[in-house]
Coordinates of C-alpha atoms and ligand atoms in Angstrom, one line a residue:
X1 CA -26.5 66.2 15.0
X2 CA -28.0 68.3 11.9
X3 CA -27.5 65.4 9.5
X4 CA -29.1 62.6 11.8
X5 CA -32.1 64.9 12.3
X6 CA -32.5 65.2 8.8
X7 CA -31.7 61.4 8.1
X8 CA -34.9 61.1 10.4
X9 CA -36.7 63.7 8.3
X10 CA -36.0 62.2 5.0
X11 CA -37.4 58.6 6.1
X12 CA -40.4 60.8 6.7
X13 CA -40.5 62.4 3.1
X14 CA -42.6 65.2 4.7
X15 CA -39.9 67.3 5.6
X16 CA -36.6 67.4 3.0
X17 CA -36.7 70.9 1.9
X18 CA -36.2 71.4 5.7
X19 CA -32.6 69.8 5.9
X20 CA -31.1 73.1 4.8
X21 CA -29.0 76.1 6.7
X22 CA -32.1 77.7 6.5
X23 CA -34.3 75.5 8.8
X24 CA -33.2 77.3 12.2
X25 CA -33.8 80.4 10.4
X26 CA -37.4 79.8 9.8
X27 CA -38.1 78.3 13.1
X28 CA -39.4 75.3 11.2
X29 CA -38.7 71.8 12.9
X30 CA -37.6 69.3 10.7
X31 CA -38.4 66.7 13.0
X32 CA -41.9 67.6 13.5
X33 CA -45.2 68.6 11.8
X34 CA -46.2 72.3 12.4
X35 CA -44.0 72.2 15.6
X36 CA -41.8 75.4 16.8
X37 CA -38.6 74.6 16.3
X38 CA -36.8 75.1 19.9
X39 CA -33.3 75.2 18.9
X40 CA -31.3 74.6 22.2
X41 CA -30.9 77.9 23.4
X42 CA -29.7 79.6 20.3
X43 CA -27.4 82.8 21.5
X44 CA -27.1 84.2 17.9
X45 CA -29.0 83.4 14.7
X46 CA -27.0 81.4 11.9
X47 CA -27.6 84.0 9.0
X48 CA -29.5 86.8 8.4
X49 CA -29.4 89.8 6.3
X50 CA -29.2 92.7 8.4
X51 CA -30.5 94.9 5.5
X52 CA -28.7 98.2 3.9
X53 CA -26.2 99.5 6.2
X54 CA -27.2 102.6 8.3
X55 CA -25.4 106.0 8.6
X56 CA -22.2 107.3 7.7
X57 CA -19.2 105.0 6.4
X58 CA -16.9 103.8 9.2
X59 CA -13.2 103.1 8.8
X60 CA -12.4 99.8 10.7
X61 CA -9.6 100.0 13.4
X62 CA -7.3 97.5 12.6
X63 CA -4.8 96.0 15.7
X64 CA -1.6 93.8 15.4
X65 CA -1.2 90.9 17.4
X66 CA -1.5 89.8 19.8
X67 CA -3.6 92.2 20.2
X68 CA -7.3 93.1 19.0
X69 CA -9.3 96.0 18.6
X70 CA -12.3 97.1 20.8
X71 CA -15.7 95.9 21.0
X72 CA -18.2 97.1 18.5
X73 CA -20.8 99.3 20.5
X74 CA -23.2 100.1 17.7
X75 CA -26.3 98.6 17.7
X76 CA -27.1 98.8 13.8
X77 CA -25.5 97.6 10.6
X78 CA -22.8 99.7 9.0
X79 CA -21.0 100.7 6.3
X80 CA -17.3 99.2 7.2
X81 CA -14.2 100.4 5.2
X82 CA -10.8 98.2 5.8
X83 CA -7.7 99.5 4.2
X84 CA -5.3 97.0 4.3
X85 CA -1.6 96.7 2.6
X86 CA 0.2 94.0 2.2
X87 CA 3.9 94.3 2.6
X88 CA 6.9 92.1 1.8
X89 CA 9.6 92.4 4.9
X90 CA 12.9 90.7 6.1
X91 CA 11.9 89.9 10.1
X92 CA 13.0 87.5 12.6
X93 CA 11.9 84.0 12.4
X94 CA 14.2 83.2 15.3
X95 CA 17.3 84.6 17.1
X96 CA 19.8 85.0 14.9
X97 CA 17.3 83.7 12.3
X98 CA 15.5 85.8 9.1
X99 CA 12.9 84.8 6.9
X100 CA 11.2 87.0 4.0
X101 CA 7.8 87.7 4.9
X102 CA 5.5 88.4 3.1
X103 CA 2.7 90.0 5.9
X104 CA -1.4 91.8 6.0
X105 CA -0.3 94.7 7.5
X106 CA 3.3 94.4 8.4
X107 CA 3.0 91.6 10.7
X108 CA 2.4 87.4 11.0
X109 CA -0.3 87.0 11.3
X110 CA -2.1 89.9 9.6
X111 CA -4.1 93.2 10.7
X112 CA -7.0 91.8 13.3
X113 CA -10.1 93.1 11.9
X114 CA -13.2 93.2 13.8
X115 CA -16.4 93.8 12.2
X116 CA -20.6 93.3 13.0
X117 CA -22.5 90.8 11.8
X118 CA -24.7 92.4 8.6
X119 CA -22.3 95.0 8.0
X120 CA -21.4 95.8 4.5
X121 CA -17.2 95.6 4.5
X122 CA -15.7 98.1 1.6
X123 CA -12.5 96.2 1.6
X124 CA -9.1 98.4 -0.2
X125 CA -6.6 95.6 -0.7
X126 CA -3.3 97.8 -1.5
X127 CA -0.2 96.0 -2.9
X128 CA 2.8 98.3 -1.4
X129 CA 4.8 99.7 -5.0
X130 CA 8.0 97.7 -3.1
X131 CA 7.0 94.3 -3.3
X132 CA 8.2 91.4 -5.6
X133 CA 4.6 89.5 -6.4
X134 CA 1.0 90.2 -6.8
X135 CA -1.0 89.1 -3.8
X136 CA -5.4 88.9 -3.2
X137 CA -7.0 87.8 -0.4
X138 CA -9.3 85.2 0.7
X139 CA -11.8 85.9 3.7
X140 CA -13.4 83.0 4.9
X141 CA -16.3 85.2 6.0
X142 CA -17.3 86.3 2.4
X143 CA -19.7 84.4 0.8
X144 CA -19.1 84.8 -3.3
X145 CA -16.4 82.9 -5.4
X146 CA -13.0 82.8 -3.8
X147 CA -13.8 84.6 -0.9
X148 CA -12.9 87.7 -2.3
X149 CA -9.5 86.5 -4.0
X150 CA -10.4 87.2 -7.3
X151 CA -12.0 90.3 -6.6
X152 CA -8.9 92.1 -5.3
X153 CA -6.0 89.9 -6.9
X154 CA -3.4 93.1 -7.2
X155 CA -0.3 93.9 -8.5
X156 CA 2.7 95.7 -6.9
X157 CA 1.9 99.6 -6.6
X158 CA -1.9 99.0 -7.2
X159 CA -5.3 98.8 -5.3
X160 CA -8.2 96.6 -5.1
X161 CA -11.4 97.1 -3.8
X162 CA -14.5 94.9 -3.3
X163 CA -17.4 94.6 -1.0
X164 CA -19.0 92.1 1.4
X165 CA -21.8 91.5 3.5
X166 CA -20.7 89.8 6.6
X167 CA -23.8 87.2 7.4
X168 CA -22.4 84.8 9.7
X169 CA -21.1 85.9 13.0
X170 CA -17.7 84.1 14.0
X171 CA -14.5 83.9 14.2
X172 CA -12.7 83.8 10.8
X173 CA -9.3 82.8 8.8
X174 CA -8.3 85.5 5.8
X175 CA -5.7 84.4 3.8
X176 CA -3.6 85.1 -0.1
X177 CA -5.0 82.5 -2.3
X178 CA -2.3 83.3 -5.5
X179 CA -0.2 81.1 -6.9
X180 CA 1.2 79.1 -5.8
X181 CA -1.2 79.1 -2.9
X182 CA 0.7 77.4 0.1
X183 CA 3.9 79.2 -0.5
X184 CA 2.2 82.5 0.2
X185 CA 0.3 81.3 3.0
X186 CA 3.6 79.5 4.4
X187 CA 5.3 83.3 4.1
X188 CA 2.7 84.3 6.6
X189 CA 0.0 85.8 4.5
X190 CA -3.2 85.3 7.0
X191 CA -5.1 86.7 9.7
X192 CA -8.4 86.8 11.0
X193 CA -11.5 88.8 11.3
X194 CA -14.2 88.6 13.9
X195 CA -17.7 89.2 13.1
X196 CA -19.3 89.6 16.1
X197 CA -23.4 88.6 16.8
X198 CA -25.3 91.7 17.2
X199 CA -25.9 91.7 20.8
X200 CA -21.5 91.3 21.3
X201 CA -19.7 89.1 23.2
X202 CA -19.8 88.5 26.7
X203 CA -17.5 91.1 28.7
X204 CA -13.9 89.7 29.6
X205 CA -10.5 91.4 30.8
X206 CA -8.6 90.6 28.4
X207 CA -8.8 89.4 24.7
X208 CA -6.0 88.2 22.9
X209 CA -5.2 87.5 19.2
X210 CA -3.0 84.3 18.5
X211 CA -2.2 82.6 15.5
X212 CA 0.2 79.1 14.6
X213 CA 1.5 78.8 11.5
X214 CA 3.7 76.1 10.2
X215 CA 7.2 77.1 8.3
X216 CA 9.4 75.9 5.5
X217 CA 13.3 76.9 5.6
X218 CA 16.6 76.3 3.6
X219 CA 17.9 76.0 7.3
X220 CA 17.6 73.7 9.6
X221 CA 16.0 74.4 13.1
X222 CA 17.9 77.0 14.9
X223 CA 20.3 77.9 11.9
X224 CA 21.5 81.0 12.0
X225 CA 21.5 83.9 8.9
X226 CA 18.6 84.8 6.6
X227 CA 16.7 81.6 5.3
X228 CA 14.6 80.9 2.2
X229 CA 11.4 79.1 1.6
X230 CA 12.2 75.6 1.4
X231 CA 9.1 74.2 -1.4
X232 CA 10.0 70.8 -0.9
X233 CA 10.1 70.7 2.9
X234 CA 6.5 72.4 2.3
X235 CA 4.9 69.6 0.0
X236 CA 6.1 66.7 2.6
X237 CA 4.6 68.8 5.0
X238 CA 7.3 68.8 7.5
X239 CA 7.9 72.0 8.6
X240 CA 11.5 73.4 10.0
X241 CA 9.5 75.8 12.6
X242 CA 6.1 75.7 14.0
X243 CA 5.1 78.9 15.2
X244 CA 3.0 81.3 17.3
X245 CA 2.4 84.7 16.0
X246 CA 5.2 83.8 13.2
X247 CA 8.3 84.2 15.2
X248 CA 10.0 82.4 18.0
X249 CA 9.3 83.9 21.1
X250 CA 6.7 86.3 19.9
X251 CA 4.9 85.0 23.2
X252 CA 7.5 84.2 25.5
X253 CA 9.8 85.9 28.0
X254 CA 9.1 89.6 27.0
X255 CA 6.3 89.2 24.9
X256 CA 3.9 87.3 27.2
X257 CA 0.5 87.4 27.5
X258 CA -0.7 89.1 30.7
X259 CA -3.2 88.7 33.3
X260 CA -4.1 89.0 37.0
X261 CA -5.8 86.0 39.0
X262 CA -9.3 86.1 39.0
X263 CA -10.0 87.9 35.5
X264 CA -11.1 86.5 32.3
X265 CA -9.2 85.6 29.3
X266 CA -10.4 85.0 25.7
X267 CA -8.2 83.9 23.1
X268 CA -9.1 84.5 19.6
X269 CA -6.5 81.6 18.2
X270 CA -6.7 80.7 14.5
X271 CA -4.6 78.3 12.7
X272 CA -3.1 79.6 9.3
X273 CA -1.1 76.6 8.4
X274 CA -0.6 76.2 5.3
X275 CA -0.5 72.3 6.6
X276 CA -0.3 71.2 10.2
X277 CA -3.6 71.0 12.6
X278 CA -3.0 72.3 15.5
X279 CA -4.1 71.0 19.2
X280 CA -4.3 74.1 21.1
X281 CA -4.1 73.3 25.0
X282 CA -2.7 76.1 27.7
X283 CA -0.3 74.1 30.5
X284 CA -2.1 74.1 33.7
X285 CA -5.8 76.2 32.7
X286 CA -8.9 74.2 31.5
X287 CA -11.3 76.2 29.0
X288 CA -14.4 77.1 30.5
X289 CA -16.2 77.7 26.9
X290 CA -14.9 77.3 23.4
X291 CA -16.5 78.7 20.6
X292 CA -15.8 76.6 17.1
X293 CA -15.6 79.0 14.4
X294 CA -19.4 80.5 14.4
X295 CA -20.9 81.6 18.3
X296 CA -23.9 79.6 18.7
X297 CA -23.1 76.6 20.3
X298 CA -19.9 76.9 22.8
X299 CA -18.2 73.9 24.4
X300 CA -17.2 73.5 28.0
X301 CA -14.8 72.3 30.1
X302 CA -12.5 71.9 27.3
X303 CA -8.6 70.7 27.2
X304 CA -7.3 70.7 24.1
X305 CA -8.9 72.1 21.0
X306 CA -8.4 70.8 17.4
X307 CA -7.6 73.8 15.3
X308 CA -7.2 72.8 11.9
X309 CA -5.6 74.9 8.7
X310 CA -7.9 77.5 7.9
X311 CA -10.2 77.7 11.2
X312 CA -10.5 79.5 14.2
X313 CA -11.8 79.0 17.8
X314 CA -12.5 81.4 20.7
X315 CA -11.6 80.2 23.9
X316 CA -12.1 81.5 27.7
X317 CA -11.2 81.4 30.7
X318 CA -10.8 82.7 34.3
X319 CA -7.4 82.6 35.5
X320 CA -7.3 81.2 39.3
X321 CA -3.7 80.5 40.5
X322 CA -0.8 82.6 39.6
X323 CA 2.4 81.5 37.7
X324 CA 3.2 81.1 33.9
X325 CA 1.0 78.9 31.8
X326 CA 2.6 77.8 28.6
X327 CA 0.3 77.9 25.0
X328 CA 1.6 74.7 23.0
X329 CA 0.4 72.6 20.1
X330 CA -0.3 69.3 22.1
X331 CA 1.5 67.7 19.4
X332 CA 4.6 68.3 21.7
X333 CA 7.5 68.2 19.8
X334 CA 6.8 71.2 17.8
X335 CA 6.0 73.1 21.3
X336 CA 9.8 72.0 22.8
X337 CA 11.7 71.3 19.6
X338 CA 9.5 73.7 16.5
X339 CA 9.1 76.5 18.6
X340 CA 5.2 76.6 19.1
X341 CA 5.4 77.5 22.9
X342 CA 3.8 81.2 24.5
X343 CA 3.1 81.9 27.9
X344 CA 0.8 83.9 29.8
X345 CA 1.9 85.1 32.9
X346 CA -1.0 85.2 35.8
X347 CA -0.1 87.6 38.8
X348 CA -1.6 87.8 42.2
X349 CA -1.8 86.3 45.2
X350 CA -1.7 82.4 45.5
X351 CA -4.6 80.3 45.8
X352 CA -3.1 77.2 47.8
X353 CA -6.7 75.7 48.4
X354 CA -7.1 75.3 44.3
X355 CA -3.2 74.5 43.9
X356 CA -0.9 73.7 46.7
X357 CA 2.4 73.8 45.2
X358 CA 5.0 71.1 46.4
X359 CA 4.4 70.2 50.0
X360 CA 6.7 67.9 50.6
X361 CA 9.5 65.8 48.8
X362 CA 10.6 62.5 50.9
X363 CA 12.8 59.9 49.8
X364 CA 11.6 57.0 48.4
X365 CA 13.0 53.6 47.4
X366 CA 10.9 51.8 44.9
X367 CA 11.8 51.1 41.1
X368 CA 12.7 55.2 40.1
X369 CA 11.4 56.9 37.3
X370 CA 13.1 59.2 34.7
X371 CA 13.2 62.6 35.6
X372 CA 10.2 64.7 34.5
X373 CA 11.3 67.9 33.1
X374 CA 9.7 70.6 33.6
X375 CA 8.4 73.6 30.7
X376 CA 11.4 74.3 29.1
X377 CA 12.3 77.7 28.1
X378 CA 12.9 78.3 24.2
X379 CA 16.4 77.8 23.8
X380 CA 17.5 81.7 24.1
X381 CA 20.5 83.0 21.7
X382 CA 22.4 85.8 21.2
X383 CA 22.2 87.4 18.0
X384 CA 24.3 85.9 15.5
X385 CA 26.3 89.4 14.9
X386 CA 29.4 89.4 17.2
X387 CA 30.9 86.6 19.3
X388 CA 30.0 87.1 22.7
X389 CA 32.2 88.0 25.5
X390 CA 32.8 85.5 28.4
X391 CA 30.3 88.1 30.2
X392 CA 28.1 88.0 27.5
X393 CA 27.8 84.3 27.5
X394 CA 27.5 83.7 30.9
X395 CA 24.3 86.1 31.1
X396 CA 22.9 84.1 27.8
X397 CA 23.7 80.7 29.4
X398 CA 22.1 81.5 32.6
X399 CA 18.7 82.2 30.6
X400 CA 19.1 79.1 29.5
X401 CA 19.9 77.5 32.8
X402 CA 17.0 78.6 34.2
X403 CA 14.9 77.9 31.4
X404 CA 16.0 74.1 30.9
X405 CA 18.4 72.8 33.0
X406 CA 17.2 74.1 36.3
X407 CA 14.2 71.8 36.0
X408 CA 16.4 68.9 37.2
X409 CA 19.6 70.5 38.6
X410 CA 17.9 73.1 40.5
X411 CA 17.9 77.0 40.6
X412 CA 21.3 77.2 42.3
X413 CA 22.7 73.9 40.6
X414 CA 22.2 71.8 43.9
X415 CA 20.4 69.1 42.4
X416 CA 18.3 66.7 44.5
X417 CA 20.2 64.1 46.1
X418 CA 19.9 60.5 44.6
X419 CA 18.2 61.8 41.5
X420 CA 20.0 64.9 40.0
X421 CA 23.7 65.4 40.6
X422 CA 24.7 68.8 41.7
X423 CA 26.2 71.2 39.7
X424 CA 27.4 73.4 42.0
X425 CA 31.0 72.5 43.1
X426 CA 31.1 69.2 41.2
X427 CA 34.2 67.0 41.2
X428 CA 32.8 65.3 38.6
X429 CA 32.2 68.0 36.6
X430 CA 36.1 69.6 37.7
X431 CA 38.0 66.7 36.8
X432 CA 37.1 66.9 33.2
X433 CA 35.0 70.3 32.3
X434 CA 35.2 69.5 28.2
X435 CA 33.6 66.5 29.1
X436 CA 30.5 68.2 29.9
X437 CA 30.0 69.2 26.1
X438 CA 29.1 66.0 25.0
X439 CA 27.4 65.5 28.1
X440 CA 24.9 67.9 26.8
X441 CA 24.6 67.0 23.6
X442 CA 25.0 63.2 24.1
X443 CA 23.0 63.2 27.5
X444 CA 24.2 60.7 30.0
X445 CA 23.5 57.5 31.8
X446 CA 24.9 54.6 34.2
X447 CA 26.7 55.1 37.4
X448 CA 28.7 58.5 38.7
X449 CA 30.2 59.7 41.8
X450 CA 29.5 63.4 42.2
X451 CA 30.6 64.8 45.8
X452 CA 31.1 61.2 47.0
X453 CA 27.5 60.3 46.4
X454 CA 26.5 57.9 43.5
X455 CA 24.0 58.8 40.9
X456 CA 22.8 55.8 38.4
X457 CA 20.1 57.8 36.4
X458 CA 20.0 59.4 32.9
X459 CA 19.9 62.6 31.5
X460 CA 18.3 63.4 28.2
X461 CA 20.3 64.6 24.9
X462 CA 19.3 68.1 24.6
X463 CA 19.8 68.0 21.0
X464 CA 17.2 71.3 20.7
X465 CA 20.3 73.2 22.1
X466 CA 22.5 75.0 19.5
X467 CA 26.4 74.7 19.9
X468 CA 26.3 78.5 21.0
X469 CA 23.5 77.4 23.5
X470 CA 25.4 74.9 24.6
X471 CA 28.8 76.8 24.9
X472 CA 27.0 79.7 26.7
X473 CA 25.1 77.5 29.5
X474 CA 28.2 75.5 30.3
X475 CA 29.8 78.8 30.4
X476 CA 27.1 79.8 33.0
X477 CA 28.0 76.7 35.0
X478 CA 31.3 76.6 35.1
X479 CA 32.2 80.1 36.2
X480 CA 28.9 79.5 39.3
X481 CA 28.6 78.2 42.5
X482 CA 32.2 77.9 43.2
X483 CA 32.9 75.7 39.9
X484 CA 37.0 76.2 38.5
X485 CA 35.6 79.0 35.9
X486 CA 36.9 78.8 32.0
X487 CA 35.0 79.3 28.7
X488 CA 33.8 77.7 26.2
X489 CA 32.9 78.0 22.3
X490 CA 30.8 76.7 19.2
X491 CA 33.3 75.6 17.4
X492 CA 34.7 73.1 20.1
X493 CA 30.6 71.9 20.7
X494 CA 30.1 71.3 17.2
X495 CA 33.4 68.4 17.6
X496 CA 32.0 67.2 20.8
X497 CA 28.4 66.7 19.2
X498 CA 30.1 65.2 15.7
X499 CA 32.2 62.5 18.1
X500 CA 30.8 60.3 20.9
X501 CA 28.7 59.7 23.8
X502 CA 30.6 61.0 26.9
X503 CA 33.3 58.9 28.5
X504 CA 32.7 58.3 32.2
X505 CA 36.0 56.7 33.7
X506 CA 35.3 55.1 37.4
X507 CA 36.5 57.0 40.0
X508 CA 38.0 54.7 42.4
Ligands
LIG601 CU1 0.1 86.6 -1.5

């Protein structure tokens, strides 16, 4: 919009030295001679120097995600000290799965820092005297060369500090910027800092601090033991995991986000990368405003939002009808088979004039469809450690039931007659239980005879299942619902997955 306004200006000649940052600042049209410029309803100016900051130094409180630290109640520009470490650390990238990160504060993403626009930030940069490699930081907020990188690059066991002036209110990416750059951003070395507008943000229940990040492993997907940065994985850009708050599950199960019905929930989400854009959507909510980096201008009614490497959006909303609404990357194969899935769980009572729920289900005879599955659950594993028990297994499996196979098959593995075959007391399943490994792995399609009704559908490979995942829920299902019982193992999934598609012999 800027640029075609100045396009305009420039055929007019009158008005070029208009076309800058500076033209909303000055209340100057560019359009028009002498004219007020009435920006459309401007809730925060662009940038403005707040002057020297006022009173006594204050030391910022940091928070870890997902959470984020308090609103800023002072009403004038201050002094702002940030001390903040950086510390290399072994975590979980998955179960059974480590990765060396290399963290702002201990965790991935980094520290949340939350600042006011016009304060002066004293910023301490500490290298912890037990790390491998010198770090600096990059704060997308700081205008001067680097962002602030070379300013406080610092070596293990040393300190850095420099200062900023925080002129533009918004929502912003910090991340390392040493050599080589992307393999320290892709070890988890960003966060984000919020510089709020002077008069705040509007009030809200809840506010929430979520970050994807894209990540390189040795390993594949699900592999189990510590993994290493994989550098060549990272320049074809095709990341093993794709993550919220750098670990699978930070924001499932657990770990949710929380809310009741009727309150509202803002979402600081910011994209670290080092690569991948993300297309941030929560399952089953639309966005009532969406803020784009900076707060001036917020978007409504919004879906999905484009997040790219390096940026940040606000979003909010009020939740309505209870349940558990999955946050995905729209690009939905790294939300079901990457790992970018969260969930925010909504309590209260139901709302059946906004959402019924299923009010009926009657058969129907035209051309069927494919099943639809419903959210899957991350595939939930035992740590690597020990081998489980049959015990063990079947409470791991059941997880996993309910999480991805219960879509189709039911709660109670009942199925839905003419579409999904019961699991529950299946002949099918009985007359040949090692059958259902490949099954799983292999999925299945064309005719069967399961408790003397026929089922001609198909069922998908679940190839995002591990051979323990896969051992554990067939586990589950064989010792439930009045199946024979038994047990089964990795090592025997792995053979099944290696050899072919399952054989179905007609039962006569
Ligand atoms: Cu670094």
């Amino acid at each position: 919009m800027k640029y075609v306004v100045c396009v305009a200006a420039m055929t007019a000649m009158a008005f070029l030295a208009a076309c800058t940052e500076g033209a909303r600042d000055r209340g100057v049209s560019p359009a028009g001679a002498g004219a007020v410029y009435a920006a459309p309803a401007p809730t925060v100016p662009a940038s403005i120097d707040f002057g020297p900051p006022q009173g006594e130094p204050i030391h910022a409180v940091l928070a870890s995600p997902p959470h984020v630290p308090p609103p800023i109640q002072r009403n004038y520009p201050a002094r702002v000290i940030v001390d903040l470490e950086v510390i290399e650390k072994e975590m979980p990238i998955a179960d059974g799965a480590t990765y060396t990160f290399w963290t702002f504060g201990g965790t991935v993403p980094g520290s949340f820092i939350r600042v006011r626009q016009g304060d002066t930030v004293e910023f301490h940069l500490k290298n912890a005297p037990g790390n491998k490699m010198p770090h600096n930081i990059d704060l997308h907020s700081v205008i001067g060369p680097g962002g602030g990188a070379a300013a406080s690059f610092t070596a293990p066991g040393h300190e850095s500090t420099f200062t900023f002036k925080a002129l533009h209110a918004g929502l912003y990416v910090y991340h390392c910027a040493t050599t080589p750059v992307g393999m320290h951003i892709a070890d988890g070395m960003y966060g984000l800092i919020l510089v709020e507008p002077p008069q705040g943000l509007p009030k809200v229940d809840h506010e929430y601090y979520v970050m994807q990040g894209d990540f390189y492993t040795t390993g594949d997907y699900h592999a189990k033991g510590h993994q290493s940065f994989d550098m060549q994985k990272a320049i074809a850009e095709q990341p093993t995991y794709v993550l919220f708050n750098g670990s699978e599950g930070a924001l499932t199960g657990a770990n949710a986000l929380t809310a009741k019905t009727g309150e509202t929930v803002r979402l600081f989400m910011g994209n670290g990368g080092p690569s991948l854009l993300s297309s941030f959507h929560v399952i089953g909510e639309v966005f009532d405003r969406v803020w784009l980096d900076g707060f001036a201008h917020p978007q409504e009614d919004m879906q999905t939002v484009p997040v790219p490497p390096g940026s940040a959006v606000t979003v909010q909303f009020r939740t309505t009808v209870p349940g558990t609404y999955a946050l995905v990357d729209h690009a939905i194969f790294r939300a079901f088979n990457k790992g970018a899935l969260g969930a925010l769980k909504v309590d209260g009572p139901e709302n059946k004039a906004v959402y019924s729920g299923k009010l009926a289900d009657a058969e129907y005879t035209g051309d069927h469809d494919a099943a639809n599955p419903q959210v899957a659950a991350p595939a939930v594993n035992p740590p690597a450690a020990a081998p489980l028990t049959r015990e063990g297994q079947i409470a791991a499996g059941k997880q996993l039931f309910d999480g991805i196979c219960a879509a189709c098959h039911q709660a109670n593995g009942q199925g839905l007659p003419g579409v999904f075959p019961p699991l529950a007391k299946s002949d099918f399943l009985a007359a040949d239980p090692r059958r259902a490994m490949s099954i799983v792995t292999h999925g299945l399609s064309g005719k069967i005879q399961v408790g003397g009704h026929e089922y001609d559908s198909m069922m998908p490979p679940l190839s995002q299942l591990t051979d323990d995942d896969v051992a554990n829920v067939l586990t589950y299902v064989i010792n439930s619902w009045g199946n024979p019982g038994g047990q089964f193992n990795a090592k025997e999934v792995a053979k099944a997955r290696a050899g072919s598609a399952p054989v179905v012999v007609a039962e006569h």
